[in-house]
Amino acid sequence: MPRIHRPAAAALAAAALLAGCGKSGSPPVKGPRADALPSYRVQRGFTLPASATWSAAHRRGRLVIGVKDDQPYLGEKDPATGTYSGFDIEIAKMTAASLGFAAGQIRYQAIASANRETSLSNGQIDYYVGTYTINALRKKQVGFAGPYYLAGQGLLVRRDEHDINGPQDLKGHKVCSAAGSSSIQRIEADYPDATPVSYDTYSVCVDNLLTYQVDAVTTDDSILLGYAAKAPDQMKVVGKPFSKEPYGIGLAKGDRALRAALDDAITAHERNGDWKKAYDATLGLSGVPAPAPPPVDRY
Ligand code: GLU
């Protein structure tokens, strides 16, 4: 039998992984079990007239929430059913419930990292929940509720990679990340000997890793652990987190009323146990037990 060329075998595996179906006998990519997810009490009669965003959503009868659709356990769309699942999706649902919107009144819109600020400032989405790091530069353009989770930047490599164990080992290596992310910016600023490569999404980076086009993928550990958990024979997360990425809910900069209401919602769902239940049923499946949520920063 002819020996299969390694990169070709990896390409097949990548295609199977990304198509979400088990060509080689692996189970299909599934979201969290629906019965393990908490349901959130919808605050009927809630009003927020001081928020232009909330008022417009109330009139139209639904919220438009920007998310990611290719990040396992965080924000992932099932291609067969169109259903979204993951920790960010749960944060979207629980905050929507506090604002008076049931899960069926949410329309999710997938927005890539590079397009978040524009889609918030031009009103294309009402708010954004998708591994979105709060930082000073972004705060010039958008508002942030939260943080609701603290991640850290990490590295994902092929299972048989032994030379890359941290960002200091990236010299001369191609490292892939999403355009417009804090991850690619940190590599460019702090690790000038690495060769950064960027695409719209991390799943394209993972595809490139498995087909030997790049040597590592870098972004938040929360995202990388999800990809690794779905294909542990092919990839691993290495080293220690080398940044702090507090996740916020992005919203239009001027809408202070909505920001305060979202901060209240996050705090309430952390206190009543919803946050932990949601974590355990989603991001917790990638192997890290629930941490304590970071304190909400009301600026
Ligand atoms: N949290 C980082 C960021 O906001 C990386 C993940 C992402 O691109 O969503 O840029």
Tab-separated table of C-alpha atoms and ligand atoms in Angstrom:
chain	number	residue	atom	x	y	z
A	1	MET	CA	0.000	0.000	0.000
A	2	PRO	CA	1.418	3.407	-0.872
A	3	ARG	CA	2.399	5.489	2.126
A	4	ILE	CA	0.235	8.551	2.468
A	5	HIS	CA	2.239	11.735	2.378
A	6	ARG	CA	1.930	13.337	5.821
A	7	PRO	CA	0.734	16.766	4.749
A	8	ALA	CA	-1.874	15.096	2.506
A	9	ALA	CA	-3.131	12.975	5.391
A	10	ALA	CA	-3.270	16.073	7.540
A	11	ALA	CA	-5.199	17.906	4.833
A	12	LEU	CA	-7.803	15.149	4.820
A	13	ALA	CA	-8.005	15.278	8.601
A	14	ALA	CA	-8.360	19.060	8.487
A	15	ALA	CA	-11.150	18.840	5.962
A	16	ALA	CA	-12.975	16.302	8.121
A	17	LEU	CA	-12.471	18.410	11.234
A	18	LEU	CA	-13.696	21.580	9.596
A	19	ALA	CA	-16.612	19.895	7.897
A	20	GLY	CA	-17.571	18.710	11.352
A	21	CYS	CA	-18.066	15.118	10.275
A	22	GLY	CA	-16.176	12.015	11.156
A	23	LYS	CA	-14.654	10.671	7.928
A	24	SER	CA	-12.218	8.625	9.975
A	25	GLY	CA	-14.774	7.425	12.497
A	26	SER	CA	-14.573	10.381	14.881
A	27	PRO	CA	-17.917	11.610	16.215
A	28	PRO	CA	-19.541	14.586	14.501
A	29	VAL	CA	-18.838	17.986	16.048
A	30	LYS	CA	-21.589	18.579	18.569
A	31	GLY	CA	-22.462	21.491	20.766
A	32	PRO	CA	-23.253	21.170	24.465
A	33	ARG	CA	-26.122	18.881	25.451
A	34	ALA	CA	-29.260	20.997	25.350
A	35	ASP	CA	-30.620	19.563	28.592
A	36	ALA	CA	-27.471	20.613	30.483
A	37	LEU	CA	-27.919	24.278	29.601
A	38	PRO	CA	-29.670	26.595	32.042
A	39	SER	CA	-32.743	28.470	30.898
A	40	TYR	CA	-32.930	32.125	31.787
A	41	ARG	CA	-35.890	33.967	33.255
A	42	VAL	CA	-37.063	36.625	30.810
A	43	GLN	CA	-37.706	39.944	32.584
A	44	ARG	CA	-41.139	40.679	31.119
A	45	GLY	CA	-42.040	44.360	31.321
A	46	PHE	CA	-38.393	45.478	31.455
A	47	THR	CA	-37.889	48.910	29.836
A	48	LEU	CA	-34.813	50.992	29.072
A	49	PRO	CA	-36.033	54.135	27.277
A	50	ALA	CA	-32.701	55.909	27.866
A	51	SER	CA	-31.003	53.419	25.511
A	52	ALA	CA	-31.485	54.121	21.806
A	53	THR	CA	-30.249	50.585	21.007
A	54	TRP	CA	-32.681	48.888	23.396
A	55	SER	CA	-35.593	51.072	22.234
A	56	ALA	CA	-35.016	50.199	18.572
A	57	ALA	CA	-34.672	46.471	19.401
A	58	HIS	CA	-37.864	46.611	21.464
A	59	ARG	CA	-39.785	48.180	18.568
A	60	ARG	CA	-38.552	45.527	16.123
A	61	GLY	CA	-39.251	42.767	18.623
A	62	ARG	CA	-35.799	41.205	18.531
A	63	LEU	CA	-32.179	41.730	19.397
A	64	VAL	CA	-29.407	41.411	16.837
A	65	ILE	CA	-26.310	40.069	18.586
A	66	GLY	CA	-22.914	39.788	16.911
A	67	VAL	CA	-21.041	36.548	17.647
A	68	LYS	CA	-18.430	34.111	16.331
A	69	ASP	CA	-19.613	30.967	14.547
A	70	ASP	CA	-16.484	28.808	14.352
A	71	GLN	CA	-15.113	28.785	17.899
A	72	PRO	CA	-15.867	25.468	19.672
A	73	TYR	CA	-17.449	25.790	23.140
A	74	LEU	CA	-17.589	29.598	22.766
A	75	GLY	CA	-19.578	30.551	19.688
A	76	GLU	CA	-20.234	27.823	17.161
A	77	LYS	CA	-22.909	27.354	14.515
A	78	ASP	CA	-24.085	23.844	13.720
A	79	PRO	CA	-24.063	23.812	9.914
A	80	ALA	CA	-26.853	21.214	9.789
A	81	THR	CA	-29.380	22.984	12.017
A	82	GLY	CA	-28.151	26.585	12.017
A	83	THR	CA	-28.186	26.499	15.847
A	84	TYR	CA	-25.579	28.499	17.747
A	85	SER	CA	-23.990	27.163	20.930
A	86	GLY	CA	-21.187	27.961	23.360
A	87	PHE	CA	-20.337	30.069	26.384
A	88	ASP	CA	-20.559	33.382	24.511
A	89	ILE	CA	-23.958	32.347	23.146
A	90	GLU	CA	-25.102	31.641	26.725
A	91	ILE	CA	-23.836	35.075	27.816
A	92	ALA	CA	-25.834	36.539	24.915
A	93	LYS	CA	-28.985	34.640	25.968
A	94	MET	CA	-28.750	35.438	29.682
A	95	THR	CA	-28.173	39.151	29.111
A	96	ALA	CA	-30.956	39.251	26.498
A	97	ALA	CA	-33.335	37.655	29.043
A	98	SER	CA	-32.493	40.400	31.531
A	99	LEU	CA	-33.315	43.000	28.868
A	100	GLY	CA	-36.728	41.402	28.231
A	101	PHE	CA	-35.918	39.264	25.169
A	102	ALA	CA	-36.494	35.505	24.993
A	103	ALA	CA	-33.947	33.243	23.284
A	104	GLY	CA	-36.237	33.012	20.242
A	105	GLN	CA	-36.099	36.790	19.849
A	106	ILE	CA	-32.344	36.838	19.255
A	107	ARG	CA	-30.906	36.933	15.752
A	108	TYR	CA	-27.220	35.998	15.755
A	109	GLN	CA	-24.923	37.556	13.240
A	110	ALA	CA	-21.404	36.206	12.728
A	111	ILE	CA	-18.887	39.056	12.682
A	112	ALA	CA	-15.122	38.553	12.259
A	113	SER	CA	-12.665	40.089	14.731
A	114	ALA	CA	-11.593	42.834	12.314
A	115	ASN	CA	-15.181	44.055	11.750
A	116	ARG	CA	-16.440	44.364	15.320
A	117	GLU	CA	-15.888	48.066	15.925
A	118	THR	CA	-17.458	49.079	12.591
A	119	SER	CA	-20.513	46.872	12.998
A	120	LEU	CA	-21.133	48.327	16.466
A	121	SER	CA	-20.625	51.944	15.508
A	122	ASN	CA	-22.826	51.720	12.403
A	123	GLY	CA	-25.650	49.962	14.270
A	124	GLN	CA	-25.533	46.727	12.251
A	125	ILE	CA	-25.717	44.802	15.543
A	126	ASP	CA	-27.145	45.756	18.959
A	127	TYR	CA	-24.275	44.272	20.902
A	128	TYR	CA	-21.435	41.784	20.481
A	129	VAL	CA	-20.490	38.698	22.490
A	130	GLY	CA	-17.511	36.924	20.933
A	131	THR	CA	-14.175	36.573	22.758
A	132	TYR	CA	-13.866	40.358	22.589
A	133	THR	CA	-11.006	41.713	24.695
A	134	ILE	CA	-11.620	45.002	26.492
A	135	ASN	CA	-8.713	47.366	25.859
A	136	ALA	CA	-7.994	51.089	25.845
A	137	LEU	CA	-7.625	51.375	22.079
A	138	ARG	CA	-10.994	49.739	21.379
A	139	LYS	CA	-12.651	51.809	24.114
A	140	LYS	CA	-12.021	54.867	21.936
A	141	GLN	CA	-14.471	53.400	19.401
A	142	VAL	CA	-16.913	51.207	21.353
A	143	GLY	CA	-18.299	50.655	24.862
A	144	PHE	CA	-17.736	47.494	26.920
A	145	ALA	CA	-19.865	45.860	29.592
A	146	GLY	CA	-18.141	43.300	31.799
A	147	PRO	CA	-15.651	41.683	31.850
A	148	TYR	CA	-17.463	38.336	32.123
A	149	TYR	CA	-14.410	36.068	31.602
A	150	LEU	CA	-10.617	36.300	31.676
A	151	ALA	CA	-8.612	34.492	28.982
A	152	GLY	CA	-4.890	34.621	28.120
A	153	GLN	CA	-3.011	34.343	24.837
A	154	GLY	CA	-1.572	30.928	24.017
A	155	LEU	CA	-0.172	28.774	21.214
A	156	LEU	CA	-1.642	25.807	19.368
A	157	VAL	CA	0.763	23.514	17.480
A	158	ARG	CA	0.660	20.131	15.765
A	159	ARG	CA	0.824	17.170	18.130
A	160	ASP	CA	4.294	16.156	16.872
A	161	GLU	CA	5.801	19.650	17.203
A	162	HIS	CA	8.580	19.799	19.806
A	163	ASP	CA	10.426	23.041	19.006
A	164	ILE	CA	7.660	25.510	19.879
A	165	ASN	CA	6.844	25.682	23.576
A	166	GLY	CA	6.192	29.385	24.033
A	167	PRO	CA	6.210	32.690	22.114
A	168	GLN	CA	10.010	32.953	22.557
A	169	ASP	CA	10.367	29.912	20.245
A	170	LEU	CA	8.513	31.502	17.311
A	171	LYS	CA	11.671	32.891	15.669
A	172	GLY	CA	11.621	31.951	11.998
A	173	HIS	CA	8.240	30.261	12.311
A	174	LYS	CA	4.942	31.150	10.667
A	175	VAL	CA	2.295	31.926	13.258
A	176	CYS	CA	-1.313	32.414	12.265
A	177	SER	CA	-4.011	34.535	13.903
A	178	ALA	CA	-7.113	36.552	13.033
A	179	ALA	CA	-6.822	39.974	11.438
A	180	GLY	CA	-7.812	42.759	13.819
A	181	SER	CA	-7.244	40.632	16.936
A	182	SER	CA	-5.207	41.604	19.952
A	183	SER	CA	-3.391	38.288	19.411
A	184	ILE	CA	-1.842	39.216	16.050
A	185	GLN	CA	-1.069	42.713	17.329
A	186	ARG	CA	0.888	41.293	20.287
A	187	ILE	CA	2.948	38.995	18.031
A	188	GLU	CA	3.758	41.888	15.697
A	189	ALA	CA	4.700	44.200	18.581
A	190	ASP	CA	6.537	41.853	20.960
A	191	TYR	CA	7.903	38.991	18.814
A	192	PRO	CA	9.400	40.622	15.699
A	193	ASP	CA	11.368	37.473	14.784
A	194	ALA	CA	8.174	35.500	14.174
A	195	THR	CA	6.434	35.566	10.778
A	196	PRO	CA	2.797	36.542	11.361
A	197	VAL	CA	0.130	35.329	8.945
A	198	SER	CA	-3.461	36.536	9.299
A	199	TYR	CA	-6.878	35.389	8.088
A	200	ASP	CA	-10.443	36.416	8.948
A	201	THR	CA	-11.009	33.528	11.343
A	202	TYR	CA	-9.136	31.127	13.593
A	203	SER	CA	-10.671	28.061	11.941
A	204	VAL	CA	-8.840	28.970	8.721
A	205	CYS	CA	-5.634	29.203	10.781
A	206	VAL	CA	-6.288	25.727	12.204
A	207	ASP	CA	-6.798	24.410	8.675
A	208	ASN	CA	-3.454	25.977	7.723
A	209	LEU	CA	-1.765	24.417	10.752
A	210	LEU	CA	-3.009	20.923	9.893
A	211	THR	CA	-1.913	21.303	6.275
A	212	TYR	CA	1.589	22.493	7.247
A	213	GLN	CA	1.134	25.996	5.841
A	214	VAL	CA	1.896	27.526	9.257
A	215	ASP	CA	3.687	26.219	12.363
A	216	ALA	CA	1.461	27.611	15.114
A	217	VAL	CA	-1.858	29.324	15.739
A	218	THR	CA	-2.012	32.024	18.378
A	219	THR	CA	-4.992	33.513	20.163
A	220	ASP	CA	-6.783	33.153	23.502
A	221	ASP	CA	-6.265	29.853	25.349
A	222	SER	CA	-10.066	29.509	25.641
A	223	ILE	CA	-10.371	29.375	21.841
A	224	LEU	CA	-7.316	27.158	21.257
A	225	LEU	CA	-8.355	24.584	23.888
A	226	GLY	CA	-11.633	24.160	22.033
A	227	TYR	CA	-9.909	23.310	18.744
A	228	ALA	CA	-7.443	21.011	20.542
A	229	ALA	CA	-10.258	19.230	22.403
A	230	LYS	CA	-11.962	18.412	19.099
A	231	ALA	CA	-8.821	16.886	17.567
A	232	PRO	CA	-6.497	15.903	20.446
A	233	ASP	CA	-4.585	13.423	18.256
A	234	GLN	CA	-3.570	16.207	15.915
A	235	MET	CA	-3.018	19.338	17.973
A	236	LYS	CA	-1.963	20.550	21.426
A	237	VAL	CA	-1.858	23.832	23.336
A	238	VAL	CA	1.659	24.565	24.632
A	239	GLY	CA	3.237	26.846	27.240
A	240	LYS	CA	1.692	29.290	29.660
A	241	PRO	CA	-0.727	32.109	28.781
A	242	PHE	CA	1.292	35.236	27.931
A	243	SER	CA	-1.334	37.991	28.176
A	244	LYS	CA	-4.535	38.927	29.961
A	245	GLU	CA	-7.663	39.084	27.783
A	246	PRO	CA	-10.718	40.243	29.738
A	247	TYR	CA	-13.817	39.499	27.637
A	248	GLY	CA	-16.388	42.251	27.410
A	249	ILE	CA	-19.739	42.709	25.695
A	250	GLY	CA	-19.158	45.297	22.969
A	251	LEU	CA	-21.793	47.964	22.366
A	252	ALA	CA	-22.210	51.397	20.822
A	253	LYS	CA	-19.869	53.801	22.588
A	254	GLY	CA	-22.404	56.430	23.608
A	255	ASP	CA	-25.062	54.064	24.999
A	256	ARG	CA	-24.308	54.316	28.718
A	257	ALA	CA	-27.787	53.106	29.720
A	258	LEU	CA	-27.348	49.845	27.809
A	259	ARG	CA	-23.837	49.405	29.218
A	260	ALA	CA	-25.124	49.780	32.803
A	261	ALA	CA	-28.021	47.368	32.123
A	262	LEU	CA	-25.635	44.771	30.664
A	263	ASP	CA	-23.282	45.167	33.655
A	264	ASP	CA	-26.277	44.601	35.966
A	265	ALA	CA	-27.300	41.545	33.947
A	266	ILE	CA	-23.814	39.980	34.080
A	267	THR	CA	-23.597	40.544	37.846
A	268	ALA	CA	-27.083	39.114	38.468
A	269	HIS	CA	-26.404	35.939	36.446
A	270	GLU	CA	-23.050	35.434	38.153
A	271	ARG	CA	-24.770	35.687	41.554
A	272	ASN	CA	-27.725	33.399	40.797
A	273	GLY	CA	-25.546	30.554	39.484
A	274	ASP	CA	-26.447	30.846	35.785
A	275	TRP	CA	-22.915	31.889	34.817
A	276	LYS	CA	-21.321	28.794	36.364
A	277	LYS	CA	-23.974	26.438	34.940
A	278	ALA	CA	-23.466	27.956	31.505
A	279	TYR	CA	-19.684	27.644	31.780
A	280	ASP	CA	-19.848	24.011	32.924
A	281	ALA	CA	-22.114	23.081	30.000
A	282	THR	CA	-19.966	24.827	27.361
A	283	LEU	CA	-16.391	26.092	27.823
A	284	GLY	CA	-15.913	23.690	30.745
A	285	LEU	CA	-16.105	20.829	28.209
A	286	SER	CA	-12.680	21.836	26.870
A	287	GLY	CA	-11.198	20.668	30.167
A	288	VAL	CA	-10.702	23.687	32.439
A	289	PRO	CA	-12.864	23.841	35.601
A	290	ALA	CA	-14.912	27.014	36.125
A	291	PRO	CA	-12.778	29.881	37.445
A	292	ALA	CA	-14.237	32.725	39.513
A	293	PRO	CA	-15.528	35.352	37.081
A	294	PRO	CA	-13.507	38.609	37.045
A	295	PRO	CA	-15.103	41.648	38.741
A	296	VAL	CA	-17.294	43.792	36.472
A	297	ASP	CA	-15.636	47.121	35.729
A	298	ARG	CA	-18.207	49.954	35.702
A	299	TYR	CA	-16.282	52.820	34.149
B	1	GLU	N1	-9.656	38.184	22.526
B	1	GLU	C1	-8.844	38.572	21.427
B	1	GLU	C2	-9.403	39.767	20.685
B	1	GLU	O1	-10.405	40.288	21.047
B	1	GLU	C3	-8.640	37.429	20.450
B	1	GLU	C4	-9.874	36.664	20.091
B	1	GLU	C5	-10.691	37.293	18.979
B	1	GLU	O2	-10.124	37.720	17.954
B	1	GLU	O3	-11.905	37.335	19.126
B	1	GLU	O4	-8.856	40.243	19.745
